[in-house]
């Protein structure tokens, strides 16, 4: 399950599905440029057509450091080419389609998403296993990061002495 609170992922998928040629045309003569990146970041999505909005989202995601949604900065590297290969747009879009084909994509607030998809039964089902909740900090490239929590379910006894190797 994937939740897209601002709807850009669903819009991109819909545009690629129904208007691929026009979507690709948005990138004709485009360059991976810090200035274009900043201009697109400043552009209010509600002022764009759905096709332009999809192209803006895709361009920013492909050029953002760490593919971040918020607090985006232009990502560059001296050892790899730009993330956006304008001559082969269909390849990563096809790969993304394959990854998303078995995923439910929602457009919900986080509260509605948790209410719909949180499964308290998981703890009951795995009651015989060792379960811990842990704090985690998600960071990219040594940045400040954000705090989160994860549930870990161990399929072995974490308190047992390790068995000898055979």
PDB file of C-alpha atoms in Angstrom, residues 26-142:
ATOM      1  CA  UNK A  26       6.895  18.219 -22.068  1.00  0.00           C
ATOM      2  CA  UNK A  27      10.558  17.193 -21.832  1.00  0.00           C
ATOM      3  CA  UNK A  28      11.554  17.977 -25.422  1.00  0.00           C
ATOM      4  CA  UNK A  29      14.696  20.115 -25.210  1.00  0.00           C
ATOM      5  CA  UNK A  30      14.612  20.021 -21.408  1.00  0.00           C
ATOM      6  CA  UNK A  31      17.845  19.832 -19.437  1.00  0.00           C
ATOM      7  CA  UNK A  32      18.682  18.701 -15.940  1.00  0.00           C
ATOM      8  CA  UNK A  33      19.297  22.150 -14.552  1.00  0.00           C
ATOM      9  CA  UNK A  34      19.429  23.601 -11.065  1.00  0.00           C
ATOM     10  CA  UNK A  35      17.681  26.755 -12.323  1.00  0.00           C
ATOM     11  CA  UNK A  36      14.832  24.831 -13.986  1.00  0.00           C
ATOM     12  CA  UNK A  37      14.561  22.714 -10.840  1.00  0.00           C
ATOM     13  CA  UNK A  38      14.163  25.855  -8.692  1.00  0.00           C
ATOM     14  CA  UNK A  39      11.633  27.381 -11.118  1.00  0.00           C
ATOM     15  CA  UNK A  40       9.543  24.223 -11.033  1.00  0.00           C
ATOM     16  CA  UNK A  41       9.733  24.061  -7.234  1.00  0.00           C
ATOM     17  CA  UNK A  42       8.343  27.612  -7.073  1.00  0.00           C
ATOM     18  CA  UNK A  43       5.549  26.882  -9.551  1.00  0.00           C
ATOM     19  CA  UNK A  44       2.241  26.331  -7.835  1.00  0.00           C
ATOM     20  CA  UNK A  45       0.873  22.979  -9.090  1.00  0.00           C
ATOM     21  CA  UNK A  46      -2.715  24.242  -9.083  1.00  0.00           C
ATOM     22  CA  UNK A  47      -1.782  26.700 -11.865  1.00  0.00           C
ATOM     23  CA  UNK A  48      -0.801  23.833 -14.207  1.00  0.00           C
ATOM     24  CA  UNK A  49      -2.727  21.405 -16.383  1.00  0.00           C
ATOM     25  CA  UNK A  50      -2.712  17.785 -15.215  1.00  0.00           C
ATOM     26  CA  UNK A  51      -0.084  16.947 -17.866  1.00  0.00           C
ATOM     27  CA  UNK A  52       2.139  19.862 -16.832  1.00  0.00           C
ATOM     28  CA  UNK A  53       1.671  18.923 -13.174  1.00  0.00           C
ATOM     29  CA  UNK A  54       2.712  15.329 -13.898  1.00  0.00           C
ATOM     30  CA  UNK A  55       5.791  16.534 -15.796  1.00  0.00           C
ATOM     31  CA  UNK A  56       6.697  18.928 -12.968  1.00  0.00           C
ATOM     32  CA  UNK A  57       6.363  16.160 -10.367  1.00  0.00           C
ATOM     33  CA  UNK A  58       8.433  13.717 -12.436  1.00  0.00           C
ATOM     34  CA  UNK A  59      11.171  16.275 -13.175  1.00  0.00           C
ATOM     35  CA  UNK A  60      11.479  17.287  -9.517  1.00  0.00           C
ATOM     36  CA  UNK A  61      11.512  13.681  -8.288  1.00  0.00           C
ATOM     37  CA  UNK A  62      14.140  12.636 -10.809  1.00  0.00           C
ATOM     38  CA  UNK A  63      16.407  15.573  -9.976  1.00  0.00           C
ATOM     39  CA  UNK A  64      15.846  15.873  -6.218  1.00  0.00           C
ATOM     40  CA  UNK A  65      18.575  14.712  -3.870  1.00  0.00           C
ATOM     41  CA  UNK A  66      17.348  11.489  -2.278  1.00  0.00           C
ATOM     42  CA  UNK A  67      14.053  11.751  -4.258  1.00  0.00           C
ATOM     43  CA  UNK A  68      12.612  13.720  -1.352  1.00  0.00           C
ATOM     44  CA  UNK A  69       9.094  15.113  -1.624  1.00  0.00           C
ATOM     45  CA  UNK A  70       9.537  17.961   0.865  1.00  0.00           C
ATOM     46  CA  UNK A  71      12.583  20.145   1.348  1.00  0.00           C
ATOM     47  CA  UNK A  72      13.865  19.184  -2.082  1.00  0.00           C
ATOM     48  CA  UNK A  73      17.340  20.182  -3.157  1.00  0.00           C
ATOM     49  CA  UNK A  74      18.878  19.701  -6.564  1.00  0.00           C
ATOM     50  CA  UNK A  75      20.902  16.495  -6.575  1.00  0.00           C
ATOM     51  CA  UNK A  76      24.186  16.322  -8.443  1.00  0.00           C
ATOM     52  CA  UNK A  77      27.056  13.891  -8.556  1.00  0.00           C
ATOM     53  CA  UNK A  78      30.387  13.986 -10.321  1.00  0.00           C
ATOM     54  CA  UNK A  79      30.426  10.225 -10.874  1.00  0.00           C
ATOM     55  CA  UNK A  80      26.967   9.613 -12.374  1.00  0.00           C
ATOM     56  CA  UNK A  81      24.850  11.266 -15.062  1.00  0.00           C
ATOM     57  CA  UNK A  82      21.691  13.209 -14.158  1.00  0.00           C
ATOM     58  CA  UNK A  83      18.831  11.131 -12.773  1.00  0.00           C
ATOM     59  CA  UNK A  84      16.575  12.282 -15.585  1.00  0.00           C
ATOM     60  CA  UNK A  85      17.485  10.616 -18.874  1.00  0.00           C
ATOM     61  CA  UNK A  86      15.347  12.615 -21.261  1.00  0.00           C
ATOM     62  CA  UNK A  87      16.039  10.280 -24.177  1.00  0.00           C
ATOM     63  CA  UNK A  88      14.722   7.182 -22.370  1.00  0.00           C
ATOM     64  CA  UNK A  89      11.744   8.350 -20.328  1.00  0.00           C
ATOM     65  CA  UNK A  90       9.657   5.257 -21.055  1.00  0.00           C
ATOM     66  CA  UNK A  91      12.141   2.807 -19.460  1.00  0.00           C
ATOM     67  CA  UNK A  92      11.941   4.073 -15.854  1.00  0.00           C
ATOM     68  CA  UNK A  93       8.206   4.692 -16.240  1.00  0.00           C
ATOM     69  CA  UNK A  94       7.710   1.070 -17.326  1.00  0.00           C
ATOM     70  CA  UNK A  95       9.858  -0.139 -14.432  1.00  0.00           C
ATOM     71  CA  UNK A  96       7.817   2.000 -12.011  1.00  0.00           C
ATOM     72  CA  UNK A  97       4.607   0.594 -13.459  1.00  0.00           C
ATOM     73  CA  UNK A  98       5.828  -2.952 -12.811  1.00  0.00           C
ATOM     74  CA  UNK A  99       6.675  -2.094  -9.188  1.00  0.00           C
ATOM     75  CA  UNK A 100       3.342  -0.340  -8.614  1.00  0.00           C
ATOM     76  CA  UNK A 101       1.170  -2.894 -10.423  1.00  0.00           C
ATOM     77  CA  UNK A 102       0.721  -4.970  -7.263  1.00  0.00           C
ATOM     78  CA  UNK A 103       0.299  -1.985  -4.943  1.00  0.00           C
ATOM     79  CA  UNK A 104      -2.802  -0.198  -3.742  1.00  0.00           C
ATOM     80  CA  UNK A 105      -2.336   3.551  -4.100  1.00  0.00           C
ATOM     81  CA  UNK A 106      -4.431   5.776  -1.875  1.00  0.00           C
ATOM     82  CA  UNK A 107      -4.950   9.515  -1.678  1.00  0.00           C
ATOM     83  CA  UNK A 108      -5.815   9.861   2.015  1.00  0.00           C
ATOM     84  CA  UNK A 109      -4.816  11.867   5.049  1.00  0.00           C
ATOM     85  CA  UNK A 110      -2.427   9.944   7.303  1.00  0.00           C
ATOM     86  CA  UNK A 111      -5.219   9.523   9.856  1.00  0.00           C
ATOM     87  CA  UNK A 112      -7.592   7.972   7.310  1.00  0.00           C
ATOM     88  CA  UNK A 113      -4.772   5.799   5.946  1.00  0.00           C
ATOM     89  CA  UNK A 114      -3.928   4.436   9.407  1.00  0.00           C
ATOM     90  CA  UNK A 115      -7.604   3.874  10.167  1.00  0.00           C
ATOM     91  CA  UNK A 116      -8.098   1.940   6.948  1.00  0.00           C
ATOM     92  CA  UNK A 117      -4.844  -0.070   6.831  1.00  0.00           C
ATOM     93  CA  UNK A 118      -3.485  -0.465  10.356  1.00  0.00           C
ATOM     94  CA  UNK A 119      -3.813  -4.062  11.357  1.00  0.00           C
ATOM     95  CA  UNK A 120      -3.835  -4.482  15.192  1.00  0.00           C
ATOM     96  CA  UNK A 121      -4.471  -8.170  14.411  1.00  0.00           C
ATOM     97  CA  UNK A 122      -0.808  -8.412  13.386  1.00  0.00           C
ATOM     98  CA  UNK A 123       0.210  -8.397  17.032  1.00  0.00           C
ATOM     99  CA  UNK A 124      -2.344 -11.150  17.797  1.00  0.00           C
ATOM    100  CA  UNK A 125      -1.250 -13.274  14.826  1.00  0.00           C
ATOM    101  CA  UNK A 126       2.411 -12.990  15.777  1.00  0.00           C
ATOM    102  CA  UNK A 127       1.818 -13.122  19.549  1.00  0.00           C
ATOM    103  CA  UNK A 128       4.153 -16.118  19.888  1.00  0.00           C
ATOM    104  CA  UNK A 129       7.016 -14.091  18.410  1.00  0.00           C
ATOM    105  CA  UNK A 130       9.139 -11.425  20.025  1.00  0.00           C
ATOM    106  CA  UNK A 131       7.770  -7.982  19.028  1.00  0.00           C
ATOM    107  CA  UNK A 132       9.503  -4.671  19.645  1.00  0.00           C
ATOM    108  CA  UNK A 133       8.798  -1.110  18.661  1.00  0.00           C
ATOM    109  CA  UNK A 134      11.870   0.932  17.872  1.00  0.00           C
ATOM    110  CA  UNK A 135      12.613   4.550  17.150  1.00  0.00           C
ATOM    111  CA  UNK A 136      14.339   5.209  13.853  1.00  0.00           C
ATOM    112  CA  UNK A 137      15.669   8.279  12.097  1.00  0.00           C
ATOM    113  CA  UNK A 138      15.370   8.335   8.322  1.00  0.00           C
ATOM    114  CA  UNK A 139      18.211  10.296   6.754  1.00  0.00           C
ATOM    115  CA  UNK A 140      19.623  10.719   3.292  1.00  0.00           C
ATOM    116  CA  UNK A 141      23.239  11.679   2.794  1.00  0.00           C
ATOM    117  CA  UNK A 142      23.856  12.578   6.436  1.00  0.00           C
TER     118      UNK A 142
END
